[in-house]
Tab-separated table of N, CA, C and O in Angstrom:
chain	number	residue	atom	x	y	z
A	1	TRP	N	-17.221	-17.076	-9.491
A	1	TRP	CA	-15.875	-17.203	-8.977
A	1	TRP	C	-14.922	-17.557	-10.103
A	1	TRP	O	-15.288	-18.185	-11.076
A	2	SER	N	-13.672	-17.183	-9.879
A	2	SER	CA	-12.659	-17.551	-10.858
A	2	SER	C	-11.491	-18.237	-10.150
A	2	SER	O	-11.345	-18.130	-8.939
A	3	LEU	N	-10.705	-18.910	-10.939
A	3	LEU	CA	-9.555	-19.615	-10.388
A	3	LEU	C	-8.528	-18.634	-9.822
A	3	LEU	O	-8.433	-17.498	-10.274
A	4	ALA	N	-7.752	-19.088	-8.859
A	4	ALA	CA	-6.719	-18.244	-8.255
A	4	ALA	C	-5.712	-17.794	-9.309
A	4	ALA	O	-5.245	-16.643	-9.274
A	5	SER	N	-5.377	-18.667	-10.243
A	5	SER	CA	-4.416	-18.296	-11.288
A	5	SER	C	-4.969	-17.171	-12.165
A	5	SER	O	-4.232	-16.277	-12.581
A	6	THR	N	-6.268	-17.178	-12.427
A	6	THR	CA	-6.897	-16.115	-13.207
A	6	THR	C	-6.889	-14.810	-12.428
A	6	THR	O	-6.619	-13.743	-12.981
A	7	GLN	N	-7.165	-14.878	-11.142
A	7	GLN	CA	-7.157	-13.675	-10.315
A	7	GLN	C	-5.756	-13.062	-10.252
A	7	GLN	O	-5.602	-11.842	-10.325
A	8	ARG	N	-4.735	-13.905	-10.115
A	8	ARG	CA	-3.355	-13.395	-10.094
A	8	ARG	C	-3.012	-12.735	-11.425
A	8	ARG	O	-2.329	-11.722	-11.470
A	9	HIS	N	-3.481	-13.326	-12.513
A	9	HIS	CA	-3.195	-12.789	-13.832
A	9	HIS	C	-3.834	-11.414	-14.011
A	9	HIS	O	-3.276	-10.548	-14.687
A	10	ASN	N	-4.975	-11.195	-13.399
A	10	ASN	CA	-5.710	-9.956	-13.582
A	10	ASN	C	-5.332	-8.858	-12.591
A	10	ASN	O	-5.891	-7.772	-12.644
A	11	THR	N	-4.408	-9.102	-11.691
A	11	THR	CA	-4.006	-8.069	-10.745
A	11	THR	C	-2.884	-7.224	-11.335
A	11	THR	O	-2.165	-7.651	-12.242
A	12	ARG	N	-2.730	-6.039	-10.796
A	12	ARG	CA	-1.653	-5.163	-11.236
A	12	ARG	C	-0.326	-5.662	-10.672
A	12	ARG	O	-0.276	-6.179	-9.569
A	13	PRO	N	0.741	-5.452	-11.426
A	13	PRO	CA	2.044	-5.845	-10.887
A	13	PRO	C	2.401	-4.978	-9.681
A	13	PRO	O	2.120	-3.784	-9.658
A	14	ARG	N	3.000	-5.593	-8.679
A	14	ARG	CA	3.398	-4.860	-7.485
A	14	ARG	C	4.745	-4.200	-7.716
A	14	ARG	O	5.624	-4.769	-8.341
A	15	LYS	N	4.877	-2.999	-7.186
A	15	LYS	CA	6.151	-2.298	-7.285
A	15	LYS	C	6.976	-2.633	-6.050
A	15	LYS	O	6.638	-2.259	-4.945
A	16	ASN	N	8.045	-3.360	-6.251
A	16	ASN	CA	8.934	-3.714	-5.157
A	16	ASN	C	10.114	-2.753	-5.191
A	16	ASN	O	10.945	-2.807	-6.075
A	17	LYS	N	10.168	-1.860	-4.222
A	17	LYS	CA	11.230	-0.866	-4.176
A	17	LYS	C	12.508	-1.433	-3.583
A	17	LYS	O	13.530	-0.776	-3.585
A	18	HIS	N	12.441	-2.637	-3.073
A	18	HIS	CA	13.575	-3.225	-2.394
A	18	HIS	C	14.205	-4.306	-3.267
A	18	HIS	O	13.646	-4.725	-4.268
A	19	ALA	N	15.341	-4.745	-2.856
A	19	ALA	CA	16.034	-5.816	-3.566
A	19	ALA	C	15.292	-7.136	-3.356
A	19	ALA	O	14.515	-7.263	-2.405
A	20	PRO	N	15.530	-8.130	-4.192
A	20	PRO	CA	14.905	-9.433	-3.968
A	20	PRO	C	15.312	-9.982	-2.602
A	20	PRO	O	16.466	-9.872	-2.199
A	21	GLY	N	14.367	-10.554	-1.892
A	21	GLY	CA	14.654	-11.126	-0.590
A	21	GLY	C	14.696	-10.128	0.537
A	21	GLY	O	15.046	-10.472	1.661
A	22	VAL	N	14.343	-8.872	0.278
A	22	VAL	CA	14.388	-7.817	1.295
A	22	VAL	C	13.000	-7.208	1.446
A	22	VAL	O	12.358	-6.855	0.468
A	23	VAL	N	12.548	-7.128	2.684
A	23	VAL	CA	11.278	-6.470	2.997
A	23	VAL	C	11.522	-5.447	4.098
A	23	VAL	O	12.478	-5.555	4.867
A	24	PHE	N	10.660	-4.451	4.169
A	24	PHE	CA	10.774	-3.419	5.201
A	24	PHE	C	9.700	-3.676	6.253
A	24	PHE	O	8.514	-3.615	5.970
A	25	ARG	N	10.126	-3.989	7.471
A	25	ARG	CA	9.208	-4.300	8.570
A	25	ARG	C	9.693	-3.615	9.844
A	25	ARG	O	10.876	-3.690	10.184
A	26	ASN	N	8.784	-2.965	10.543
A	26	ASN	CA	9.079	-2.345	11.834
A	26	ASN	C	10.306	-1.441	11.786
A	26	ASN	O	11.203	-1.523	12.618
A	27	ASN	N	10.344	-0.581	10.792
A	27	ASN	CA	11.416	0.405	10.631
A	27	ASN	C	12.800	-0.210	10.440
A	27	ASN	O	13.812	0.386	10.836
A	28	GLU	N	12.867	-1.404	9.876
A	28	GLU	CA	14.147	-2.012	9.545
A	28	GLU	C	13.966	-2.926	8.337
A	28	GLU	O	12.858	-3.336	8.010
A	29	TYR	N	15.053	-3.196	7.670
A	29	TYR	CA	15.036	-4.064	6.506
A	29	TYR	C	15.337	-5.491	6.939
A	29	TYR	O	16.290	-5.740	7.657
A	30	VAL	N	14.509	-6.411	6.486
A	30	VAL	CA	14.665	-7.814	6.853
A	30	VAL	C	15.027	-8.590	5.595
A	30	VAL	O	14.355	-8.489	4.571
A	31	ALA	N	16.118	-9.356	5.691
A	31	ALA	CA	16.547	-10.205	4.580
A	31	ALA	C	16.084	-11.626	4.871
A	31	ALA	O	16.258	-12.129	5.980
A	32	ARG	N	15.484	-12.255	3.874
A	32	ARG	CA	15.036	-13.633	4.033
A	32	ARG	C	15.086	-14.330	2.687
A	32	ARG	O	15.036	-13.701	1.638
A	33	ILE	N	15.214	-15.640	2.753
A	33	ILE	CA	15.301	-16.455	1.540
A	33	ILE	C	14.452	-17.694	1.746
A	33	ILE	O	14.256	-18.136	2.879
A	34	GLN	N	13.944	-18.234	0.669
A	34	GLN	CA	13.101	-19.423	0.762
A	34	GLN	C	13.795	-20.583	0.058
A	34	GLN	O	14.194	-20.468	-1.102
A	35	ILE	N	13.949	-21.690	0.790
A	35	ILE	CA	14.591	-22.886	0.255
A	35	ILE	C	13.680	-24.071	0.534
A	35	ILE	O	13.284	-24.294	1.670
A	36	ASN	N	13.336	-24.800	-0.503
A	36	ASN	CA	12.453	-25.973	-0.374
A	36	ASN	C	11.167	-25.626	0.370
A	36	ASN	O	10.759	-26.323	1.294
A	37	ASN	N	10.554	-24.520	0.000
A	37	ASN	CA	9.304	-24.032	0.601
A	37	ASN	C	9.438	-23.717	2.088
A	37	ASN	O	8.456	-23.735	2.813
A	38	LYS	N	10.636	-23.450	2.549
A	38	LYS	CA	10.858	-23.065	3.939
A	38	LYS	C	11.531	-21.694	3.953
A	38	LYS	O	12.589	-21.511	3.344
A	39	ARG	N	10.917	-20.731	4.625
A	39	ARG	CA	11.451	-19.379	4.690
A	39	ARG	C	12.507	-19.297	5.791
A	39	ARG	O	12.272	-19.691	6.924
A	40	ILE	N	13.669	-18.773	5.432
A	40	ILE	CA	14.768	-18.625	6.377
A	40	ILE	C	15.057	-17.145	6.552
A	40	ILE	O	15.325	-16.433	5.578
A	41	ASN	N	14.994	-16.678	7.799
A	41	ASN	CA	15.276	-15.290	8.112
A	41	ASN	C	16.786	-15.103	8.189
A	41	ASN	O	17.467	-15.785	8.950
A	42	LEU	N	17.316	-14.173	7.413
A	42	LEU	CA	18.760	-13.933	7.376
A	42	LEU	C	19.181	-12.813	8.317
A	42	LEU	O	20.365	-12.585	8.505
A	43	GLY	N	18.230	-12.092	8.862
A	43	GLY	CA	18.544	-11.027	9.811
A	43	GLY	C	17.859	-9.727	9.454
A	43	GLY	O	17.279	-9.578	8.386
A	44	SER	N	17.921	-8.787	10.386
A	44	SER	CA	17.349	-7.468	10.155
A	44	SER	C	18.479	-6.439	10.178
A	44	SER	O	19.444	-6.563	10.930
A	45	PHE	N	18.333	-5.426	9.337
A	45	PHE	CA	19.392	-4.453	9.118
A	45	PHE	C	18.811	-3.051	9.060
A	45	PHE	O	17.652	-2.861	8.718
A	46	LYS	N	19.636	-2.073	9.379
A	46	LYS	CA	19.194	-0.675	9.326
A	46	LYS	C	19.245	-0.135	7.904
A	46	LYS	O	18.518	0.772	7.564
A	47	GLU	N	20.126	-0.699	7.088
A	47	GLU	CA	20.291	-0.227	5.715
A	47	GLU	C	19.814	-1.283	4.723
A	47	GLU	O	20.059	-2.477	4.904
A	48	LYS	N	19.169	-0.813	3.666
A	48	LYS	CA	18.679	-1.714	2.625
A	48	LYS	C	19.835	-2.448	1.941
A	48	LYS	O	19.740	-3.633	1.625
A	49	LYS	N	20.936	-1.745	1.756
A	49	LYS	CA	22.100	-2.335	1.086
A	49	LYS	C	22.661	-3.512	1.888
A	49	LYS	O	23.037	-4.535	1.310
A	50	GLU	N	22.699	-3.399	3.204
A	50	GLU	CA	23.198	-4.486	4.052
A	50	GLU	C	22.310	-5.722	3.934
A	50	GLU	O	22.803	-6.851	3.853
A	51	ALA	N	20.998	-5.513	3.923
A	51	ALA	CA	20.055	-6.627	3.799
A	51	ALA	C	20.201	-7.300	2.436
A	51	ALA	O	20.182	-8.531	2.332
A	52	ALA	N	20.370	-6.497	1.389
A	52	ALA	CA	20.540	-7.052	0.045
A	52	ALA	C	21.828	-7.860	-0.052
A	52	ALA	O	21.860	-8.921	-0.687
A	53	GLU	N	22.890	-7.375	0.590
A	53	GLU	CA	24.157	-8.109	0.581
A	53	GLU	C	24.027	-9.446	1.307
A	53	GLU	O	24.582	-10.456	0.871
A	54	ALA	N	23.296	-9.462	2.422
A	54	ALA	CA	23.086	-10.707	3.165
A	54	ALA	C	22.320	-11.716	2.312
A	54	ALA	O	22.644	-12.906	2.286
A	55	TYR	N	21.309	-11.245	1.588
A	55	TYR	CA	20.537	-12.120	0.709
A	55	TYR	C	21.417	-12.685	-0.409
A	55	TYR	O	21.399	-13.884	-0.687
A	56	CYS	N	22.211	-11.817	-1.046
A	56	CYS	CA	23.076	-12.260	-2.138
A	56	CYS	C	24.101	-13.276	-1.657
A	56	CYS	O	24.371	-14.262	-2.341
A	57	LYS	N	24.658	-13.041	-0.479
A	57	LYS	CA	25.644	-13.965	0.081
A	57	LYS	C	25.011	-15.334	0.342
A	57	LYS	O	25.595	-16.373	0.007
A	58	ALA	N	23.817	-15.343	0.918
A	58	ALA	CA	23.127	-16.605	1.201
A	58	ALA	C	22.776	-17.329	-0.095
A	58	ALA	O	22.926	-18.552	-0.199
A	59	LYS	N	22.341	-16.582	-1.089
A	59	LYS	CA	21.976	-17.199	-2.368
A	59	LYS	C	23.195	-17.823	-3.034
A	59	LYS	O	23.114	-18.924	-3.582
A	60	LYS	N	24.342	-17.132	-2.980
A	60	LYS	CA	25.566	-17.689	-3.561
A	60	LYS	C	25.982	-18.962	-2.835
A	60	LYS	O	26.410	-19.931	-3.461
A	61	GLN	N	25.851	-18.987	-1.514
A	61	GLN	CA	26.207	-20.180	-0.751
A	61	GLN	C	25.319	-21.357	-1.126
A	61	GLN	O	25.785	-22.488	-1.228
A	62	ILE	N	24.051	-21.090	-1.351
A	62	ILE	CA	23.118	-22.150	-1.731
A	62	ILE	C	23.465	-22.686	-3.113
A	62	ILE	O	23.495	-23.896	-3.333
A	63	ILE	N	23.763	-21.789	-4.040
A	63	ILE	CA	24.116	-22.210	-5.397
A	63	ILE	C	25.390	-23.044	-5.371
A	63	ILE	O	25.484	-24.086	-6.018
A	64	ILE	N	26.392	-22.602	-4.606
A	64	ILE	CA	27.654	-23.342	-4.516
A	64	ILE	C	27.426	-24.722	-3.900
A	64	ILE	O	27.944	-25.720	-4.393
A	65	SER	N	26.627	-24.778	-2.846
A	65	SER	CA	26.396	-26.081	-2.186
A	65	SER	C	25.602	-27.024	-3.100
A	65	SER	O	25.790	-28.240	-3.038
A	66	ASP	N	24.740	-26.489	-3.965
A	66	ASP	CA	24.004	-27.339	-4.899
A	66	ASP	C	24.950	-27.992	-5.910
A	66	ASP	O	24.759	-29.149	-6.291
A	67	TYR	N	25.978	-27.259	-6.342
A	67	TYR	CA	26.925	-27.822	-7.287
A	67	TYR	C	27.875	-28.815	-6.631
A	67	TYR	O	28.390	-29.708	-7.285
A	68	GLN	N	28.120	-28.661	-5.328
A	68	GLN	CA	29.044	-29.560	-4.653
A	68	GLN	C	28.395	-30.898	-4.304
A	68	GLN	O	29.088	-31.882	-4.139
A	69	ASP	N	27.078	-30.933	-4.209
A	69	ASP	CA	26.374	-32.185	-3.862
A	69	ASP	C	26.277	-33.125	-5.032
A	69	ASP	O	26.442	-32.948	-6.109
C-alpha cells in the first residue's frame, strides 16, 4: 500500500472542461463554492456561462466580506 498523497501524485491530471466551481449534473450546470470546508450550492443553470458568473459573483462577495471583517 501507499499513502494517499503518493497515489494522488501518481494519477493523471483531470481535464476540467468547465469553469472553476462549475460541474455538469443531470443535463444542467451546477455552480457551487466551498467555504470553511462547507460546500454551498449556488444554483443550477442551463448555460455554462451563467453558472460561471454565479461562481465568480459569490467568490467576489466572499473576498470583499473577508476584507471588511
